[in-house]
Coordinates of C-alpha atoms in Angstrom, one line a residue:
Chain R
X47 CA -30.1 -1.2 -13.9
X48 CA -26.6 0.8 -14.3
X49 CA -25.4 1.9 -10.5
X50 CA -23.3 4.9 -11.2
X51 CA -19.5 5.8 -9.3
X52 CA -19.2 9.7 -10.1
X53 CA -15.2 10.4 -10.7
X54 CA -14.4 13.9 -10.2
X55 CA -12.6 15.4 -13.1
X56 CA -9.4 15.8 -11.8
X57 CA -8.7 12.0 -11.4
X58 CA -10.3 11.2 -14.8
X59 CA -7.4 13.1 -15.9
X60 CA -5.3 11.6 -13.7
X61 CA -6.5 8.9 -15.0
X62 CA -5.4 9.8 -18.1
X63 CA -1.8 10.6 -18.0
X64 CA -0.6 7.8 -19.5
X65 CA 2.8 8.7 -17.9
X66 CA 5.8 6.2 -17.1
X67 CA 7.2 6.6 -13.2
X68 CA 11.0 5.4 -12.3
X69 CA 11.4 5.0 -8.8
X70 CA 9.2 3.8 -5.7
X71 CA 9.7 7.1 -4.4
X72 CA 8.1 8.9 -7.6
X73 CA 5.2 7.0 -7.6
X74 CA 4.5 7.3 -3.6
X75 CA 5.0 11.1 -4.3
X76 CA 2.1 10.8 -6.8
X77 CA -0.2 8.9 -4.8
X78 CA 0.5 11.5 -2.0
X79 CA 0.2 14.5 -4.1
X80 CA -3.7 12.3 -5.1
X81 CA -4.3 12.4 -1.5
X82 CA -3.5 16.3 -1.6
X83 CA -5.6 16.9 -4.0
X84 CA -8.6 15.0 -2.9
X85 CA -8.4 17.1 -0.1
X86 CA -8.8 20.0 -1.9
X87 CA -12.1 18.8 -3.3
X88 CA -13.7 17.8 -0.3
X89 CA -12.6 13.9 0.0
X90 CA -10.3 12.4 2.1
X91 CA -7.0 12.7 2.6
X92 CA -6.1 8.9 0.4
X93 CA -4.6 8.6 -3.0
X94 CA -3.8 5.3 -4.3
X95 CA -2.6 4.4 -8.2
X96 CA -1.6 1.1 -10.1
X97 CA 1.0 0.5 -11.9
X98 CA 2.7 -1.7 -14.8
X99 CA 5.6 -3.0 -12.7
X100 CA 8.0 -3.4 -16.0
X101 CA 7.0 -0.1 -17.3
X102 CA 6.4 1.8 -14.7
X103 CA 3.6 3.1 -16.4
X104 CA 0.5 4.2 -14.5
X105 CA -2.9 1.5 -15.6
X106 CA -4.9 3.8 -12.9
X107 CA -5.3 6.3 -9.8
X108 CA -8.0 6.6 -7.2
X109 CA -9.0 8.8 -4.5
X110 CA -11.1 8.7 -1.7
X111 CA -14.5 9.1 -2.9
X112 CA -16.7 7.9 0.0
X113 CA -17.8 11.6 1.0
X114 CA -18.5 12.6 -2.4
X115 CA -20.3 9.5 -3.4
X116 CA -22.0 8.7 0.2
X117 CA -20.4 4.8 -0.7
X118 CA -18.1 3.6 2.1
X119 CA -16.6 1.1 0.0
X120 CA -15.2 4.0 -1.7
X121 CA -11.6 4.1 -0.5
X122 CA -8.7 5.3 -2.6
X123 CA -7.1 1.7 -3.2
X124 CA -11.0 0.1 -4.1
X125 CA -11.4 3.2 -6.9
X126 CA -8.1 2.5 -8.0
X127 CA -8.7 -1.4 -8.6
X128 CA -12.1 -0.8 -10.1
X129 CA -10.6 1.7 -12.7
X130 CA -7.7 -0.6 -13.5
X131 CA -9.8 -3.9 -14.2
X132 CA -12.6 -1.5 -15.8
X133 CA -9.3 -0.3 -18.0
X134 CA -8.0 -3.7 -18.4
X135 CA -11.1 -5.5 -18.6
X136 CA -10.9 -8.6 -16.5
X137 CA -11.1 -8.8 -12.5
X138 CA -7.5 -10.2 -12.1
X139 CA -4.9 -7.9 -12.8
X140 CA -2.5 -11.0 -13.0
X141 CA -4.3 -12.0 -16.0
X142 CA -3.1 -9.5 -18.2
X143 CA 0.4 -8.4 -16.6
X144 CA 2.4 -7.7 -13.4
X145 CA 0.9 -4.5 -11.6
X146 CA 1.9 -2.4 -8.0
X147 CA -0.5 -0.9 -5.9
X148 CA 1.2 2.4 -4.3
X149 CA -1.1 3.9 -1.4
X150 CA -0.4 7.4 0.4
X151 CA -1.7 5.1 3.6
X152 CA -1.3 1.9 4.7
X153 CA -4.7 -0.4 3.3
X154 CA -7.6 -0.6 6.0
X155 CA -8.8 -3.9 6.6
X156 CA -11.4 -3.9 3.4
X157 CA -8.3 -2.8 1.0
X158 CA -6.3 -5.4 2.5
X159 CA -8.6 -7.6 1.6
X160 CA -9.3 -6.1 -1.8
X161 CA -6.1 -6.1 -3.1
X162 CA -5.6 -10.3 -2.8
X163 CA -8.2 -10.5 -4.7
X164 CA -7.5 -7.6 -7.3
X165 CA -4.2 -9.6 -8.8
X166 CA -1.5 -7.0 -8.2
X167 CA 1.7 -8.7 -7.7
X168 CA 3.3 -5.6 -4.9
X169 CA 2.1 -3.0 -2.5
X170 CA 3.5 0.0 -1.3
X171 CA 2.1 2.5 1.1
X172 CA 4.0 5.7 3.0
X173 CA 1.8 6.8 6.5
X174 CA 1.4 3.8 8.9
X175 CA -1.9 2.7 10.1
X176 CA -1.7 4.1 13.1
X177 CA -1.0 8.0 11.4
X178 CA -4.4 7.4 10.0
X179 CA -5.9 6.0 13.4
X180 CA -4.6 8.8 15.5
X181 CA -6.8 11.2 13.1
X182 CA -9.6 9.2 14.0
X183 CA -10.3 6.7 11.1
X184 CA -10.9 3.4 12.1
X185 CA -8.8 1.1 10.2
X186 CA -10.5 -2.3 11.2
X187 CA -8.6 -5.5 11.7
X188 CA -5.5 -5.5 9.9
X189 CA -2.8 -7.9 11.9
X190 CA 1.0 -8.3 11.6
X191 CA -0.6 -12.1 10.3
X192 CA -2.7 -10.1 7.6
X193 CA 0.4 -8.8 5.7
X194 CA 2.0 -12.5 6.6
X195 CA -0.6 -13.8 4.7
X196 CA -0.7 -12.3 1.4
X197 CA 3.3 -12.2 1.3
X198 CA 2.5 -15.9 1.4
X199 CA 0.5 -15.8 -1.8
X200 CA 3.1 -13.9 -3.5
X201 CA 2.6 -10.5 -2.9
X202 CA 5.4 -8.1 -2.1
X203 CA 5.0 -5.9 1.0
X204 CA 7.0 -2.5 1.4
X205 CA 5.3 0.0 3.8
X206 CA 6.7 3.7 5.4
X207 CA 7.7 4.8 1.8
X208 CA 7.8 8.8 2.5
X209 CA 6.0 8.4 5.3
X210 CA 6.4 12.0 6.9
X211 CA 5.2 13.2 3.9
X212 CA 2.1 10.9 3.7
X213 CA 1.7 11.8 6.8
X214 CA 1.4 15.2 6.4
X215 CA -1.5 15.0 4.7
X216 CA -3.0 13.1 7.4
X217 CA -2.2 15.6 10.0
X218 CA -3.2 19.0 7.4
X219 CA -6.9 16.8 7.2
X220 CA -6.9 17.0 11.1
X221 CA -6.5 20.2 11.1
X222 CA -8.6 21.4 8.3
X223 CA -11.6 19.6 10.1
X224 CA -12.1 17.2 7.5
X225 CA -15.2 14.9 8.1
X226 CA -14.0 11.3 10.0
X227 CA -16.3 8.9 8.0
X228 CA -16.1 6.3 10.5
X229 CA -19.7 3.8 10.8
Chain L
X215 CA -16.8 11.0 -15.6
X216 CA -19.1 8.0 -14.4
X217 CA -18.4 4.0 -13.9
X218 CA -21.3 1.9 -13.9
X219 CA -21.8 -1.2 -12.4
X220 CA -24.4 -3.5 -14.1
X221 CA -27.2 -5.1 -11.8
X222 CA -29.0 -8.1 -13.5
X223 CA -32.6 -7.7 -13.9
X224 CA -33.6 -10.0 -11.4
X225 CA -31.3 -8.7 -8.9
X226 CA -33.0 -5.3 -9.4
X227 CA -36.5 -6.6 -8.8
X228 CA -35.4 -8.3 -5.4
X229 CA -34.2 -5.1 -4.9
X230 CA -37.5 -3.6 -4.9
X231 CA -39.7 -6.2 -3.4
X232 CA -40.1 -4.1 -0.3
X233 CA -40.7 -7.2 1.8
X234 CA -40.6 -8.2 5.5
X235 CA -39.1 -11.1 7.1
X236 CA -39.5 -12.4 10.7
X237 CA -37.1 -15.1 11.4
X238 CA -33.3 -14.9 11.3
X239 CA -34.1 -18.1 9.5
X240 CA -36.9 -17.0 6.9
X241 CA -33.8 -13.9 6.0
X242 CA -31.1 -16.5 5.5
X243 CA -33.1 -18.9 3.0
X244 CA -34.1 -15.7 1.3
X245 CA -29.8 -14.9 0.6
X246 CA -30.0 -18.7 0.2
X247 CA -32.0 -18.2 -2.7
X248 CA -30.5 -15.3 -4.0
X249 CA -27.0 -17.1 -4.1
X250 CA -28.3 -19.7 -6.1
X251 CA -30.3 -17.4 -8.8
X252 CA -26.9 -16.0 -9.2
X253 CA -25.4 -19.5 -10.2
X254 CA -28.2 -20.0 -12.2
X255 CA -27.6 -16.3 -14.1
X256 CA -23.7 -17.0 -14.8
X257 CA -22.3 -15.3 -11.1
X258 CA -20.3 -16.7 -8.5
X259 CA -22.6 -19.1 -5.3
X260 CA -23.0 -16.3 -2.8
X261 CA -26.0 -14.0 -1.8
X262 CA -26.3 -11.7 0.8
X263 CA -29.0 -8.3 2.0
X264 CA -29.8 -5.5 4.3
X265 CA -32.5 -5.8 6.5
X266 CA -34.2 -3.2 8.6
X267 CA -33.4 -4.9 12.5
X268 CA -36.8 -3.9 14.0
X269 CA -39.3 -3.9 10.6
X270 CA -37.7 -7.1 9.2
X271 CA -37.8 -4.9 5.6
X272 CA -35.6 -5.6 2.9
X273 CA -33.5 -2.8 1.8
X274 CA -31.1 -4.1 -0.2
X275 CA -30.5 -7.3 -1.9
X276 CA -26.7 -8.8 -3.2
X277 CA -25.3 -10.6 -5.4
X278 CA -21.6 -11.9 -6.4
X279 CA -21.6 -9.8 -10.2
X280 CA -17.4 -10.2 -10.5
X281 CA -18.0 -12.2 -13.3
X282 CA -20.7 -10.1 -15.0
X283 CA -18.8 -7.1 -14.0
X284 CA -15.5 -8.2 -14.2
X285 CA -14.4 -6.4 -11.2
X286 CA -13.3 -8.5 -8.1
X287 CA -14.8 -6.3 -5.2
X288 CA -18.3 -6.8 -6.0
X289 CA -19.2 -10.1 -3.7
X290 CA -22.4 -10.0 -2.5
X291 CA -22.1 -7.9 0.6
X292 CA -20.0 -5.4 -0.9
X293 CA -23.3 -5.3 -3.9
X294 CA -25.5 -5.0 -1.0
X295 CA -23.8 -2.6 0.8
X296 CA -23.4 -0.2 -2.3
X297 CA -27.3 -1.0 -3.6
X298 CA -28.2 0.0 0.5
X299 CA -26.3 3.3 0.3
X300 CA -27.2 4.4 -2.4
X301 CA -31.3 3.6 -1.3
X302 CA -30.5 5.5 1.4
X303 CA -28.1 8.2 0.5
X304 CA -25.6 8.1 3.0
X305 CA -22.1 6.2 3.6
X306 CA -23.2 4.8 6.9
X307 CA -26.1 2.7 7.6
X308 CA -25.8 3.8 11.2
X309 CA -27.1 7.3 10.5
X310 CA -30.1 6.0 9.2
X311 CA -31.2 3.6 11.3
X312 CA -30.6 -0.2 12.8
X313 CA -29.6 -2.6 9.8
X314 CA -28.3 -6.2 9.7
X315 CA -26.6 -7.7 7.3
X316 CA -26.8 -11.4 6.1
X317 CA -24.4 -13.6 4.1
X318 CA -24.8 -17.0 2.3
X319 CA -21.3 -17.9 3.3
X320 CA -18.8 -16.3 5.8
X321 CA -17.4 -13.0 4.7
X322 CA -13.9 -12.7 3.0
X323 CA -11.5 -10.6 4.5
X324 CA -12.0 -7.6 2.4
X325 CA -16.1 -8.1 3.0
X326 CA -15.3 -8.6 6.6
X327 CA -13.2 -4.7 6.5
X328 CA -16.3 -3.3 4.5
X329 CA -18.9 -4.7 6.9
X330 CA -17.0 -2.3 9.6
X331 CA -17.1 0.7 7.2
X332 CA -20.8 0.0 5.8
X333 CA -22.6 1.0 9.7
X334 CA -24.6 -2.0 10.2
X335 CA -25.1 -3.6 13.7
X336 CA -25.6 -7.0 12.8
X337 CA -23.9 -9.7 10.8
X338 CA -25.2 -13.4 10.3
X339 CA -23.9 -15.6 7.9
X340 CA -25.0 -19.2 6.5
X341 CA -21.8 -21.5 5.2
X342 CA -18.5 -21.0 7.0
X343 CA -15.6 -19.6 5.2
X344 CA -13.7 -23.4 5.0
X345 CA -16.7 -24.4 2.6
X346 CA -15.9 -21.5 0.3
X347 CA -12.2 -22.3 0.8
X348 CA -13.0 -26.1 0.4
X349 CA -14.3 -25.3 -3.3
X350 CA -11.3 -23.1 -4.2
X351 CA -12.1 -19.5 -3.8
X352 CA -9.0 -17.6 -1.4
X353 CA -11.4 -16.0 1.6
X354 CA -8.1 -13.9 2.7
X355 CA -6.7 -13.3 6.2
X356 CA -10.0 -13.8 8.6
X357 CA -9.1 -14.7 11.9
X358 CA -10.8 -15.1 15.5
X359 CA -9.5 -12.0 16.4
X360 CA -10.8 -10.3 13.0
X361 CA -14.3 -10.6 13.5
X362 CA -14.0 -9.9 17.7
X363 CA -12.8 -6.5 16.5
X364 CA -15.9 -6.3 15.2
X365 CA -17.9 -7.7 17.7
X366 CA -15.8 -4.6 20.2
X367 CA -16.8 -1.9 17.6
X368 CA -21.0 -3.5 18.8
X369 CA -21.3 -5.4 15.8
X370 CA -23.4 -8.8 17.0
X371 CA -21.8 -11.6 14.8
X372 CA -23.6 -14.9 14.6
X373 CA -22.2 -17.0 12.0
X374 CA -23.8 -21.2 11.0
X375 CA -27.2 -20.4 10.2
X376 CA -28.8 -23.2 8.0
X377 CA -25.2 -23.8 7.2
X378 CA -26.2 -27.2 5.1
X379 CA -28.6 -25.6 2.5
X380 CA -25.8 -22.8 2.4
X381 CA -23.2 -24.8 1.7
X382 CA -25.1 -27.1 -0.6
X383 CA -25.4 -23.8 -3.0
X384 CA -21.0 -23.9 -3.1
X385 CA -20.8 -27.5 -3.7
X386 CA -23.5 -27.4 -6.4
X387 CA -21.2 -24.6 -8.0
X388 CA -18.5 -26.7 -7.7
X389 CA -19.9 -29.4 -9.4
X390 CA -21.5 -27.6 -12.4
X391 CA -17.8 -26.7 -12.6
X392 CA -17.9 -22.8 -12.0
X393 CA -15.2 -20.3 -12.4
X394 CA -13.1 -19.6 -9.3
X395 CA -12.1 -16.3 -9.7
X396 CA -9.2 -15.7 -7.5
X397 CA -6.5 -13.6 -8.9

């Protein structure tokens, strides 16, 4: 038995690209521009994309598909990590190279979790949790001691990259009265 | 574009079994059971399922596939949350009725996050997380105060149930030498 993830065809082409980023600004503005666009098609307002941290290349990119798929494990960072190892083959990213998670928002508590386990090496987000908690979304229990903890395994922590911007999306979902997929 | 996720045959059938179970106890042997089919099949020692809280009725069965998938978000209850969503065709089990979720072992950090997102009202787990850690595998940043977030969003937590057998499953895995996929 095959459970199927439906990827809109937008971010298949996304996914696609094959296209080298420079700066941590570029790639937040391309996670947030995701974010934008899964809006667009009736998602959420999260974009999230891996990439090669030598090359700046991008391995993958995921939106929020938890509307479109009726999955709430569906979150931008959790479709990005599934395409990558799917891409890559393996289920630790560390295996095969040194990899970046950018988000347009800072992880929930689930992504948090998802990305020790996914082998990227650094994570970046732009709006705070509380942008996306103000909207409505409850972001579970992510402590100061959470980020603490996977610094301590390695993992480099930069968050508030572009924030207004992310946060603008936030704040455009708000007002576009886009579904809040809380439990 | 669609990405599948492969569900073992077995799996499957346990999936449709369509059974009832009375005890909290009778439910835990049965994710018990299913943790150590999964050893015996190649996965990673941990079961979990859905139940209906007031019929008892199964309505979705999990297993750890990260090695048969080769993607490191699907544990158990992340497989049983997906398999239960998709049964019922919505992203929150809360819409649909009263469901309860049970673990072999404690839930990870980023199984902890998705149990918040996933609408069920009841959590009960068999071995706690220092078993899992004991045998190598990284649970992530759970804390006290992680899972009485939880219990404050009405989630009833109840964590220890026939915590021997359950953590015989992880030693056995242990000793048959299994993979510990961390990143």
């Amino acid at each position: 038995m095959k459970v199927e993830i439906v990827i809109p065809d937008w971010l298949e082409k996304l996914n696609n690209i094959a296209k080298s980023f420079k700066s941590d600004e570029d790639k937040m503005d391309f996670v947030i521009e995701i974010a934008r666009i899964n809006v667009e098609n009736g998602g959420g307002p999260f974009g999230a994309a891996i990439f090669d941290i030598d090359t700046g290349r991008v391995l993958s990119c995921g939106s929020n598909l938890v509307l479109q798929n009726n999955l709430s494990v569906l979150h931008a960072e959790i479709v990005a990590i599934i395409l990558a190892q799917k891409r890559v083959k393996s289920y630790s990213l560390s295996k095969i190279g040194k990899f970046e998670l950018f988000s347009s928002s800072e992880p929930c508590a689930m992504c948090l979790g998802a990305i020790l386990w996914s082998g990227v090496k650094r994570v970046l987000w732009g709006a705070p949790s509380e942008a996306a908690r103000k909207i409505g979304f409850d972001e579970g229990p992510v402590f100061e001691s959470s980020w603490i903890y996977l610094k301590s395994k390695g993992i480099e922590i930069k968050g508030g990259l572009l924030k207004d911007k992310a946060t603008e999306v936030l704040m455009s979902y708000k007002e576009l009265k886009g579904i809040i997929y809380n439990p």
